[in-house]
């Protein structure tokens, strides 16, 4: 089973991102689960969401403590949340940042780091506002590239069904992010 | 077959749609859930033909469902936690009036302190209202059980209400693939509700009026008799659904690898789905463990519990609720079913997951290992508050 944890802030679309990813894997015939951290959501506050993907039926109903992948939607979260907590050995962190993979590796120490400037991509595709861009669909596109566990086509199709507003621009953001994601391994 | 990714709440709305419910009454405030919002959308969009009554309290929501059912309509409502408690008086009424209302409850903890997380005390507190009670482990089971519950409830020789409980967040807010069975397939399975008696202005009759002591007793006996009979019909309804869908709910007690198990763990809801996975892991290590999920709590599957006891050397019962004064309700019911049985293995109660505390695979594994110890060394204690944090003590590392 692949377990993915999303870190974002209320309003950034982490919960929707977890569902888009689940929907993409579901299109590829996998069993999936997606859920928010079981809390009370507030705009701007740190939000956690989860996606589980498996070849066989998923029976475990508990939260994810040891993710294979972590997706961080906002670098400002790094000072507030221990995003790599429980990350499996060899696990990958995908982060929305202007920084390089080396710089993120310096900060987080993760062995596998993927970086993408999802904020710039979201603004370019007119998703949200410049102050509060909606980066979730770009990040799921980037995740397809960084992880290889879902196809970009599936992500694009899933956005079509899961995102009611501006699906085309969101799909373009996912494609742009897929193209510009940089993945590096450190050992 | 249409497989969709749905939350438990949306799945529930689809189950009401496919059951062709005719009246939905609801009080849309916390701790209500998005179930009734989704149903309102379905009706507004013309996808569902039903009368939607927005009432002024949960007590009124049940009263409206009762009145609707009394006129011969198929009635539905949904609730959670304190909302369910406020309905309590009317729950007894639905039973006494022999009305097959079906309701979905999202299991949430009771305050204070305030909590919106998973806990079974809300529905356990309704144990003696005469409602059939189902506890489910995934979103698919919500959909399937609502439809099957109408089939059983509406039988002329049953005519009792049903409550289907799903764990808050673990199902209500979690997206899973769900097969939404086609309308015509459900229509063939579940014919329209056609009660023998109903409120009808053209044929006036009285319902629920005063009876003297020489009759009341027999009315109660009839309810008891119907509840007992329902066991057979729940199995029949599940058998027929299995033939259509291939999904198996034929046991009131859902036994997983119990047959040759040394120790068996009972419980209800989503944590039992997690427990099934742990059973497979421990079986691979040569440990003979099994799970008995209480899918139907009322009527209680006492005979099935006895069968499990015939094979097991120790029994554990997980309760996601505590009955202050004497342990969890599931534990007490399992014990009560065994007292007059010849084979009585030691039984131990694990209080776990109250107020949404996450029940993890490693917790279940620790409980199985503890039960294997009970099997070898005998019972150490009857009740264990699993993972309890105490003042000035670090959290129990499990």
Coordinates of C-alpha atoms in Angstrom, one line a residue:
Chain A
X1 CA 0.0 0.0 0.0
X2 CA 1.2 3.5 -0.8
X3 CA 0.4 6.1 1.8
X4 CA 0.5 9.8 0.9
X5 CA 0.2 12.7 3.4
X6 CA -0.7 16.3 2.4
X7 CA 0.3 19.3 4.4
X8 CA -1.4 22.6 3.6
X9 CA -3.4 25.4 5.1
X10 CA -7.1 25.7 5.3
X11 CA -8.2 27.2 1.9
X12 CA -5.3 25.8 -0.2
X13 CA -7.2 22.7 -1.2
X14 CA -5.3 19.9 0.5
X15 CA -8.4 17.9 1.0
X16 CA -9.5 18.2 -2.7
X17 CA -5.9 17.3 -3.7
X18 CA -6.1 14.1 -1.7
X19 CA -9.3 13.3 -3.5
X20 CA -7.9 14.1 -7.0
X21 CA -5.0 11.8 -6.3
X22 CA -7.3 9.0 -5.1
X23 CA -9.6 9.5 -8.1
X24 CA -6.6 9.3 -10.5
X25 CA -5.4 6.0 -9.0
X26 CA -9.0 4.7 -8.9
X27 CA -9.1 5.4 -12.7
X28 CA -6.1 3.1 -13.0
X29 CA -8.0 0.3 -11.3
X30 CA -6.5 0.7 -7.8
X31 CA -8.4 0.7 -4.5
X32 CA -8.2 4.0 -2.7
X33 CA -9.1 5.9 0.4
X34 CA -8.9 9.7 0.9
X35 CA -9.7 11.7 4.0
X36 CA -8.9 14.8 5.8
X37 CA -7.2 14.8 9.2
X38 CA -10.2 14.3 11.5
X39 CA -10.3 17.8 12.8
X40 CA -12.1 21.0 12.7
X41 CA -11.0 23.1 9.7
X42 CA -10.2 26.8 9.8
X43 CA -9.0 29.0 7.0
X44 CA -5.3 29.6 7.2
X45 CA -4.6 26.9 9.9
X46 CA -2.4 23.9 9.1
X47 CA -4.5 21.1 7.4
X48 CA -3.5 17.5 6.9
X49 CA -5.1 15.1 4.4
X50 CA -4.4 11.6 3.4
X51 CA -4.6 9.3 0.4
X52 CA -4.1 5.5 0.5
X53 CA -3.5 3.6 -2.8
X54 CA -3.3 -0.2 -3.1
X55 CA -3.7 -3.0 -5.6
X56 CA -5.9 -5.0 -3.2
X57 CA -8.9 -3.8 -1.1
X58 CA -7.8 -1.4 1.7
X59 CA -9.1 -2.5 5.0
X60 CA -7.0 -0.4 7.4
X61 CA -9.1 2.5 8.5
X62 CA -6.7 4.3 10.8
X63 CA -4.8 7.5 10.0
X64 CA -1.4 7.5 8.3
X65 CA 1.5 7.6 10.7
X66 CA 4.3 6.4 8.3
X67 CA 3.8 7.9 4.9
X68 CA 5.7 6.8 1.8
X69 CA 5.2 10.3 0.4
X70 CA 4.7 13.8 1.8
X71 CA 3.3 16.7 -0.2
X72 CA 3.9 20.2 1.3
X73 CA 1.8 23.0 -0.2
X74 CA 3.4 25.9 1.4
X75 CA 7.1 26.4 2.6
X76 CA 5.9 28.6 5.5
X77 CA 4.5 25.3 7.0
X78 CA 8.0 24.1 7.6
X79 CA 8.4 26.3 10.6
X80 CA 5.0 25.2 12.1
X81 CA 4.7 21.5 11.2
X82 CA 7.2 18.6 11.3
X83 CA 6.3 17.5 7.8
X84 CA 8.7 14.6 7.7
X85 CA 7.4 13.0 10.9
X86 CA 7.1 9.3 10.4
X87 CA 8.3 9.5 6.8
X88 CA 9.4 6.0 5.7
X89 CA 13.1 5.4 5.0
X90 CA 13.6 6.2 1.4
X91 CA 10.3 8.2 1.4
X92 CA 9.9 11.3 -0.8
X93 CA 9.0 14.9 0.0
X94 CA 7.4 16.9 -2.7
X95 CA 7.2 20.6 -1.9
X96 CA 5.9 23.8 -3.5
X97 CA 8.9 26.1 -3.4
X98 CA 11.1 28.5 -5.3
X99 CA 14.1 26.8 -3.6
X100 CA 16.2 24.1 -5.1
X101 CA 16.0 20.4 -4.1
X102 CA 19.4 20.8 -2.5
X103 CA 18.3 23.6 -0.3
X104 CA 15.2 21.6 0.8
X105 CA 17.4 18.6 1.5
X106 CA 19.5 20.8 3.7
X107 CA 16.4 21.9 5.7
X108 CA 14.5 18.6 5.9
X109 CA 17.2 15.9 5.5
X110 CA 14.9 13.7 3.4
X111 CA 16.6 11.3 1.0
X112 CA 14.3 12.0 -1.9
X113 CA 13.2 15.6 -2.6
X114 CA 11.0 16.9 -5.4
X115 CA 10.5 20.6 -5.9
X116 CA 8.1 22.6 -8.0
X117 CA 7.1 26.2 -8.0
X118 CA 3.3 25.5 -7.9
X119 CA 2.6 29.0 -6.7
X120 CA 4.0 30.5 -9.9
X121 CA 2.1 27.9 -12.0
X122 CA -1.1 28.5 -10.3
X123 CA -0.9 32.3 -10.7
X124 CA 0.1 31.8 -14.4
X125 CA -3.0 29.7 -14.9
X126 CA -5.2 32.2 -13.0
X127 CA -6.1 29.8 -10.2
X128 CA -7.0 31.7 -7.0
X129 CA -5.5 35.1 -6.4
X130 CA -1.8 36.3 -6.4
X131 CA -2.1 36.5 -2.6
X132 CA -3.8 33.2 -2.2
X133 CA -3.2 31.0 -5.3
X134 CA -4.8 27.6 -5.4
X135 CA -1.9 25.2 -5.8
X136 CA -3.5 21.8 -5.2
X137 CA -4.0 20.7 -8.8
X138 CA -0.4 21.7 -9.8
X139 CA 0.9 19.7 -6.9
X140 CA -1.0 16.5 -7.9
X141 CA 0.4 16.9 -11.4
X142 CA 3.9 17.3 -9.9
X143 CA 3.3 14.2 -7.8
X144 CA 2.6 12.1 -10.9
X145 CA 6.1 13.1 -12.1
X146 CA 7.9 12.8 -8.8
X147 CA 6.4 9.4 -7.7
X148 CA 5.5 7.7 -11.0
X149 CA 2.7 5.9 -9.1
X150 CA -0.1 7.6 -11.2
X151 CA -0.1 8.7 -14.8
X152 CA -0.4 12.4 -15.7
X153 CA -3.3 11.5 -18.0
X154 CA -5.2 10.0 -15.0
X155 CA -4.6 13.1 -12.9
X156 CA -5.9 15.3 -15.7
X157 CA -9.0 13.1 -16.1
X158 CA -9.5 13.1 -12.3
X159 CA -9.3 16.9 -12.2
X160 CA -12.1 16.9 -14.8
X161 CA -14.4 15.0 -12.5
X162 CA -13.3 16.3 -9.1
X163 CA -12.9 20.0 -9.8
X164 CA -16.1 21.8 -10.7
X165 CA -14.6 25.2 -11.3
X166 CA -12.2 26.0 -14.1
X167 CA -11.3 22.3 -14.8
X168 CA -9.3 23.2 -18.0
X169 CA -7.0 25.7 -16.3
X170 CA -6.5 23.3 -13.4
X171 CA -5.6 20.5 -15.9
X172 CA -3.1 22.9 -17.6
X173 CA -1.6 23.7 -14.2
X174 CA -1.2 19.9 -13.5
X175 CA 0.5 19.5 -16.9
X176 CA 2.8 22.5 -16.4
X177 CA 3.8 21.3 -13.0
X178 CA 4.5 17.8 -14.3
X179 CA 6.9 19.3 -16.8
X180 CA 8.8 21.5 -14.4
X181 CA 9.2 19.2 -11.4
X182 CA 12.7 18.5 -10.3
X183 CA 13.4 15.2 -8.4
X184 CA 16.7 14.5 -6.6
X185 CA 18.0 11.7 -4.5
X186 CA 20.5 12.2 -1.8
X187 CA 22.3 9.5 0.1
Chain B
X1 CA -22.4 -1.3 -12.1
X2 CA -21.5 2.3 -11.3
X3 CA -18.5 2.6 -9.0
X4 CA -18.0 6.1 -7.6
X5 CA -15.7 7.6 -5.1
X6 CA -17.9 8.8 -2.3
X7 CA -17.8 9.8 1.3
X8 CA -19.9 7.9 3.8
X9 CA -22.3 10.9 4.0
X10 CA -22.8 11.0 0.2
X11 CA -23.1 7.2 0.0
X12 CA -25.9 7.5 2.6
X13 CA -27.7 10.0 0.4
X14 CA -27.4 7.7 -2.6
X15 CA -28.8 4.8 -0.5
X16 CA -31.9 6.9 0.3
X17 CA -32.2 7.8 -3.3
X18 CA -32.0 4.2 -4.5
X19 CA -34.4 3.1 -1.7
X20 CA -36.9 5.6 -3.2
X21 CA -37.7 7.1 0.1
X22 CA -40.7 9.4 -0.1
X23 CA -40.3 11.6 3.0
X24 CA -37.1 12.9 4.5
X25 CA -37.2 15.0 7.6
X26 CA -34.1 16.7 9.0
X27 CA -32.7 19.3 11.3
X28 CA -29.6 20.7 9.7
X29 CA -27.3 21.8 12.5
X30 CA -24.2 20.4 14.2
X31 CA -24.0 17.5 15.0
X32 CA -26.0 16.8 11.8
X33 CA -23.9 15.9 8.8
X34 CA -23.8 16.6 5.1
X35 CA -26.1 13.5 4.5
X36 CA -29.2 15.7 4.6
X37 CA -27.5 18.4 2.5
X38 CA -26.7 15.9 -0.2
X39 CA -30.3 14.6 -0.1
X40 CA -31.6 18.2 -0.3
X41 CA -29.5 18.7 -3.4
X42 CA -30.7 15.4 -5.0
X43 CA -34.3 16.5 -4.5
X44 CA -33.7 20.1 -5.7
X45 CA -31.9 18.7 -8.8
X46 CA -34.9 16.4 -9.5
X47 CA -32.8 13.3 -9.1
X48 CA -34.9 12.2 -6.2
X49 CA -38.7 12.4 -5.8
X50 CA -39.3 13.0 -2.1
X51 CA -40.9 15.4 0.3
X52 CA -38.1 17.2 2.3
X53 CA -39.3 18.5 5.6
X54 CA -37.0 20.9 7.5
X55 CA -38.1 20.7 11.1
X56 CA -37.1 22.7 14.2
X57 CA -35.4 19.9 16.2
X58 CA -34.2 16.3 16.0
X59 CA -37.2 15.3 18.2
X60 CA -39.4 16.8 15.5
X61 CA -37.4 15.1 12.8
X62 CA -38.2 11.8 14.2
X63 CA -41.8 12.8 14.9
X64 CA -42.2 13.8 11.2
X65 CA -40.7 10.6 10.0
X66 CA -43.1 8.7 12.2
X67 CA -46.1 10.6 11.0
X68 CA -45.0 10.1 7.4
X69 CA -44.5 6.4 7.9
X70 CA -47.9 6.2 9.5
X71 CA -49.5 7.5 6.3
X72 CA -47.8 4.7 4.4
X73 CA -44.8 6.6 3.1
X74 CA -41.3 5.3 3.1
X75 CA -39.6 7.6 5.6
X76 CA -35.9 8.4 6.2
X77 CA -33.8 10.6 8.4
X78 CA -30.2 11.0 9.5
X79 CA -28.7 12.2 12.7
X80 CA -25.6 12.0 15.0
X81 CA -24.6 12.2 18.7
X82 CA -26.7 14.7 20.6
X83 CA -29.3 14.8 17.9
X84 CA -29.9 11.1 18.3
X85 CA -30.2 11.6 22.1
X86 CA -32.9 14.3 21.6
X87 CA -34.9 11.8 19.4
X88 CA -34.9 9.2 22.2
X89 CA -38.5 9.6 23.2
X90 CA -39.7 9.3 19.6
X91 CA -37.5 6.3 18.9
X92 CA -39.6 4.4 21.4
X93 CA -42.7 5.7 19.7
X94 CA -41.6 4.5 16.2
X95 CA -41.2 1.0 17.7
X96 CA -44.5 1.0 19.7
X97 CA -46.4 2.2 16.7
X98 CA -44.7 -0.5 14.6
X99 CA -43.3 1.9 11.9
X100 CA -40.5 0.8 9.6
X101 CA -38.6 4.1 9.6
X102 CA -34.9 3.8 8.6
X103 CA -32.3 6.2 9.9
X104 CA -28.6 6.5 9.5
X105 CA -26.6 7.7 12.5
X106 CA -23.1 9.0 12.3
X107 CA -21.5 7.7 15.5
X108 CA -20.0 10.6 17.5
X109 CA -18.9 11.1 21.1
X110 CA -21.2 12.8 23.6
X111 CA -20.2 16.1 25.4
X112 CA -19.2 17.7 27.5
X113 CA -16.3 18.0 26.9
X114 CA -17.4 18.7 23.3
X115 CA -16.3 16.3 20.6
X116 CA -17.4 15.5 17.1
X117 CA -15.2 12.3 16.7
X118 CA -16.1 8.6 16.5
X119 CA -17.6 6.9 19.5
X120 CA -20.5 4.5 19.8
X121 CA -22.1 5.8 23.0
X122 CA -24.8 7.7 21.1
X123 CA -26.3 4.6 19.5
X124 CA -25.5 2.3 22.4
X125 CA -27.6 4.6 24.5
X126 CA -30.6 3.7 22.3
X127 CA -30.1 0.0 22.8
X128 CA -33.5 -0.6 24.4
X129 CA -35.7 1.5 22.1
X130 CA -36.6 -1.5 20.0
X131 CA -34.8 -0.4 16.9
X132 CA -32.8 -2.9 14.9
X133 CA -29.2 -1.7 15.0
X134 CA -26.5 -2.3 12.4
X135 CA -22.9 -1.2 12.6
X136 CA -20.9 -1.0 9.4
X137 CA -17.2 -1.1 8.5
X138 CA -17.0 0.6 5.1
X139 CA -19.0 2.9 2.8
X140 CA -20.2 0.1 0.6
X141 CA -21.8 -1.5 3.6
X142 CA -23.7 1.7 4.4
X143 CA -25.3 1.7 0.9
X144 CA -26.1 -2.0 0.9
X145 CA -27.4 -2.0 4.5
X146 CA -29.9 0.8 4.2
X147 CA -31.6 -1.0 1.3
X148 CA -31.6 -4.3 3.1
X149 CA -32.8 -2.7 6.3
X150 CA -35.9 -1.4 4.5
X151 CA -36.6 -4.8 3.2
X152 CA -36.5 -6.4 6.7
X153 CA -38.2 -3.5 8.5
X154 CA -41.2 -3.3 6.2
X155 CA -42.1 -7.0 6.3
X156 CA -45.7 -7.2 7.6
X157 CA -44.6 -9.6 10.4
X158 CA -41.7 -7.3 11.4
X159 CA -42.7 -3.7 11.2
X160 CA -39.9 -2.3 13.3
X161 CA -37.5 0.6 12.6
X162 CA -33.8 0.3 11.8
X163 CA -30.8 2.3 12.6
X164 CA -27.6 2.0 10.6
X165 CA -24.5 3.5 12.4
X166 CA -21.3 4.6 10.6
X167 CA -18.2 5.9 12.4
X168 CA -17.7 9.7 12.2
X169 CA -14.9 10.8 9.9
X170 CA -13.6 7.2 9.4
X171 CA -16.5 6.8 7.0
X172 CA -18.6 9.9 7.0
X173 CA -15.7 12.1 5.7
X174 CA -13.6 9.4 4.0
X175 CA -13.8 8.8 0.2
X176 CA -13.9 5.2 -0.9
X177 CA -15.0 3.4 -4.1
X178 CA -18.7 2.5 -3.8
X179 CA -20.8 0.5 -6.2
X180 CA -24.1 2.4 -6.5
X181 CA -26.4 -0.4 -7.7
X182 CA -28.7 0.5 -10.6
X183 CA -32.2 1.8 -9.7
X184 CA -34.1 -1.0 -11.5
X185 CA -32.0 -3.7 -9.7
X186 CA -32.9 -2.1 -6.4
X187 CA -36.5 -1.7 -7.4
X188 CA -36.7 -5.4 -8.1
X189 CA -35.2 -6.1 -4.7
X190 CA -37.2 -3.6 -2.7
X191 CA -40.8 -3.2 -3.7
X192 CA -42.8 -0.1 -2.7
X193 CA -43.9 0.1 0.9
X194 CA -47.4 -1.1 1.3
X195 CA -48.5 -1.3 4.9
X196 CA -51.6 -3.2 6.0
X197 CA -52.8 -0.2 8.1
X198 CA -52.2 3.5 7.5
X199 CA -53.5 7.0 8.4
X200 CA -56.0 7.7 5.7
X201 CA -58.6 10.5 5.7
X202 CA -60.9 8.4 3.6
X203 CA -60.8 5.5 6.0
X204 CA -60.4 7.0 9.5
X205 CA -58.7 5.0 12.2
X206 CA -56.9 5.6 15.5
X207 CA -53.3 4.6 16.2
X208 CA -51.3 4.5 19.4
X209 CA -54.2 5.2 21.8
X210 CA -54.5 4.1 25.4
X211 CA -54.5 0.4 26.3
X212 CA -55.3 -1.1 29.6
X213 CA -52.9 -3.3 31.6
X214 CA -54.6 -6.5 30.2
X215 CA -53.4 -5.6 26.7
X216 CA -50.2 -3.6 26.9
X217 CA -48.2 -6.7 27.9
X218 CA -49.1 -8.5 24.8
X219 CA -48.2 -5.5 22.6
X220 CA -44.7 -5.7 24.1
X221 CA -44.5 -9.4 23.5
X222 CA -45.4 -8.9 19.8
X223 CA -42.5 -6.5 19.5
X224 CA -40.1 -9.0 21.2
X225 CA -41.4 -11.8 18.9
X226 CA -40.8 -9.7 15.8
X227 CA -37.4 -8.7 16.8
X228 CA -36.5 -12.3 17.3
X229 CA -37.9 -13.3 13.9
X230 CA -36.0 -10.5 12.3
X231 CA -32.8 -12.5 12.7
X232 CA -34.0 -14.9 10.0
X233 CA -35.2 -12.2 7.7
X234 CA -31.9 -10.2 8.0
X235 CA -30.1 -13.3 6.8
X236 CA -32.6 -13.9 4.0
X237 CA -32.4 -10.3 2.9
X238 CA -28.6 -10.6 2.9
X239 CA -28.8 -13.9 1.0
X240 CA -30.9 -12.3 -1.8
X241 CA -28.6 -9.2 -1.9
X242 CA -25.6 -11.6 -2.1
X243 CA -27.1 -13.3 -5.1
X244 CA -27.5 -9.9 -6.9
X245 CA -24.2 -8.2 -5.9
X246 CA -21.9 -10.9 -4.7
X247 CA -21.3 -8.9 -1.4
X248 CA -21.7 -11.1 1.6
X249 CA -23.6 -9.8 4.7
X250 CA -25.1 -13.1 5.6
X251 CA -23.9 -13.2 9.1
X252 CA -25.3 -11.0 11.9
X253 CA -21.9 -11.7 13.3
X254 CA -19.3 -11.2 10.7
X255 CA -16.7 -13.9 11.5
X256 CA -13.3 -13.6 9.9
X257 CA -11.0 -16.6 10.3
X258 CA -12.8 -17.6 13.5
X259 CA -13.2 -21.3 12.7
X260 CA -9.8 -22.5 14.0
X261 CA -8.9 -19.5 16.0
X262 CA -7.4 -19.8 19.5
X263 CA -8.5 -16.3 20.4
X264 CA -11.3 -14.2 18.9
X265 CA -11.7 -10.4 19.1
X266 CA -15.3 -9.0 19.0
X267 CA -16.2 -5.4 18.3
X268 CA -18.1 -3.2 15.9
X269 CA -17.5 -0.5 13.2
X270 CA -14.4 0.5 11.2
X271 CA -11.8 -0.7 13.7
X272 CA -12.9 -4.2 13.0
X273 CA -12.0 -3.7 9.3
X274 CA -8.5 -2.8 10.5
X275 CA -8.5 -5.8 12.8
X276 CA -9.2 -8.2 9.8
X277 CA -6.0 -6.9 8.2
X278 CA -4.1 -7.5 11.4
X279 CA -5.5 -11.1 11.6
X280 CA -3.9 -11.9 8.2
X281 CA -0.5 -10.5 9.4
X282 CA -0.6 -12.5 12.6
X283 CA -1.9 -15.7 10.9
X284 CA 1.2 -15.4 8.6
X285 CA 3.3 -15.5 11.8
X286 CA 1.5 -18.6 12.9
X287 CA -0.7 -17.0 15.5
X288 CA -4.3 -18.3 15.4
X289 CA -6.4 -15.2 15.8
X290 CA -9.8 -14.3 14.5
X291 CA -12.3 -11.4 14.4
X292 CA -16.0 -11.5 15.1
X293 CA -17.5 -8.2 14.0
X294 CA -20.9 -7.4 15.5
X295 CA -22.7 -6.2 12.4
X296 CA -26.1 -6.5 13.9
X297 CA -26.4 -5.5 17.6
X298 CA -30.2 -5.6 17.8
X299 CA -31.4 -8.3 17.5
X300 CA -28.3 -9.7 19.2
X301 CA -26.7 -12.7 17.5
X302 CA -26.3 -14.7 20.8
X303 CA -26.4 -18.1 19.0
X304 CA -23.5 -17.0 16.8
X305 CA -21.5 -15.8 19.8
X306 CA -22.0 -19.2 21.4
X307 CA -20.6 -20.9 18.3
X308 CA -17.5 -18.8 18.4
X309 CA -17.1 -19.6 22.1
X310 CA -17.2 -23.3 21.3
X311 CA -13.9 -23.0 19.4
X312 CA -12.1 -20.2 21.1
X313 CA -9.9 -20.5 24.2
X314 CA -10.2 -16.7 25.0
X315 CA -12.4 -14.0 23.8
X316 CA -11.7 -10.2 23.7
X317 CA -14.3 -7.6 23.2
X318 CA -13.4 -4.1 22.1
X319 CA -15.9 -1.3 23.0
X320 CA -15.7 2.1 21.5
X321 CA -18.0 3.3 24.3
X322 CA -18.2 2.8 28.1
X323 CA -21.2 2.1 30.2
X324 CA -20.3 3.8 33.4
X325 CA -20.6 1.3 36.3
X326 CA -20.0 -1.9 34.4
X327 CA -18.0 -2.1 31.2
X328 CA -18.8 -1.8 27.5
X329 CA -22.2 -2.8 26.2
X330 CA -20.8 -5.3 23.6
X331 CA -18.7 -7.0 26.3
X332 CA -21.8 -7.3 28.6
X333 CA -23.9 -8.7 25.8
X334 CA -21.3 -11.2 24.7
X335 CA -20.9 -12.3 28.4
X336 CA -24.7 -12.5 28.8
X337 CA -25.0 -14.8 25.7
X338 CA -22.4 -17.1 27.2
X339 CA -23.5 -17.4 30.8
X340 CA -26.0 -20.2 30.2
X341 CA -23.7 -21.9 27.6
X342 CA -21.6 -24.9 28.4
X343 CA -18.4 -23.5 26.9
X344 CA -17.4 -20.3 28.5
X345 CA -13.8 -19.2 27.7
X346 CA -12.4 -16.2 29.7
X347 CA -13.6 -12.9 28.3
X348 CA -11.8 -9.5 28.5
X349 CA -13.0 -6.0 27.7
X350 CA -10.8 -3.5 25.9
X351 CA -12.1 0.1 26.1
X352 CA -10.6 1.8 23.1
X353 CA -11.0 4.7 20.6
X354 CA -13.3 6.8 22.6
X355 CA -13.9 10.3 21.2
X356 CA -12.1 9.4 18.0
X357 CA -8.8 8.3 19.4
X358 CA -7.2 6.5 16.4
X359 CA -7.3 2.7 16.6
X360 CA -4.1 1.6 14.8
X361 CA -3.0 -1.8 13.6
X362 CA -0.3 -1.9 16.3
X363 CA -3.0 -1.5 18.9
X364 CA -5.0 -4.4 17.6
X365 CA -1.8 -6.5 17.5
X366 CA -1.1 -5.7 21.1
X367 CA -4.6 -6.7 22.1
X368 CA -4.3 -10.0 20.2
X369 CA -1.0 -10.7 22.0
X370 CA -2.6 -9.8 25.3
X371 CA -5.5 -12.2 24.6
X372 CA -3.0 -15.0 23.7
X373 CA -1.5 -14.4 27.1
X374 CA -5.0 -14.7 28.7
X375 CA -5.3 -18.0 26.8
X376 CA -2.1 -19.4 28.3
X377 CA -2.1 -17.8 31.8
X378 CA -5.7 -17.1 32.5
X379 CA -7.6 -13.8 32.9
X380 CA -5.7 -11.0 34.7
X381 CA -8.3 -8.3 34.6
X382 CA -11.9 -8.0 33.2
X383 CA -11.6 -4.4 32.0
X384 CA -8.7 -2.6 30.4
X385 CA -8.7 1.0 29.3
X386 CA -6.3 0.5 26.4
X387 CA -3.6 3.1 26.0
X388 CA -4.8 5.2 28.9
X389 CA -2.6 8.2 29.8
X390 CA -2.4 8.9 33.5
X391 CA -1.2 12.0 35.3
X392 CA 2.6 12.1 35.7
X393 CA 3.0 9.0 33.5
X394 CA 4.2 8.9 30.0
X395 CA 1.7 7.7 27.3
X396 CA 1.6 3.9 27.3
X397 CA 3.9 2.8 24.5
X398 CA 2.1 0.3 22.3

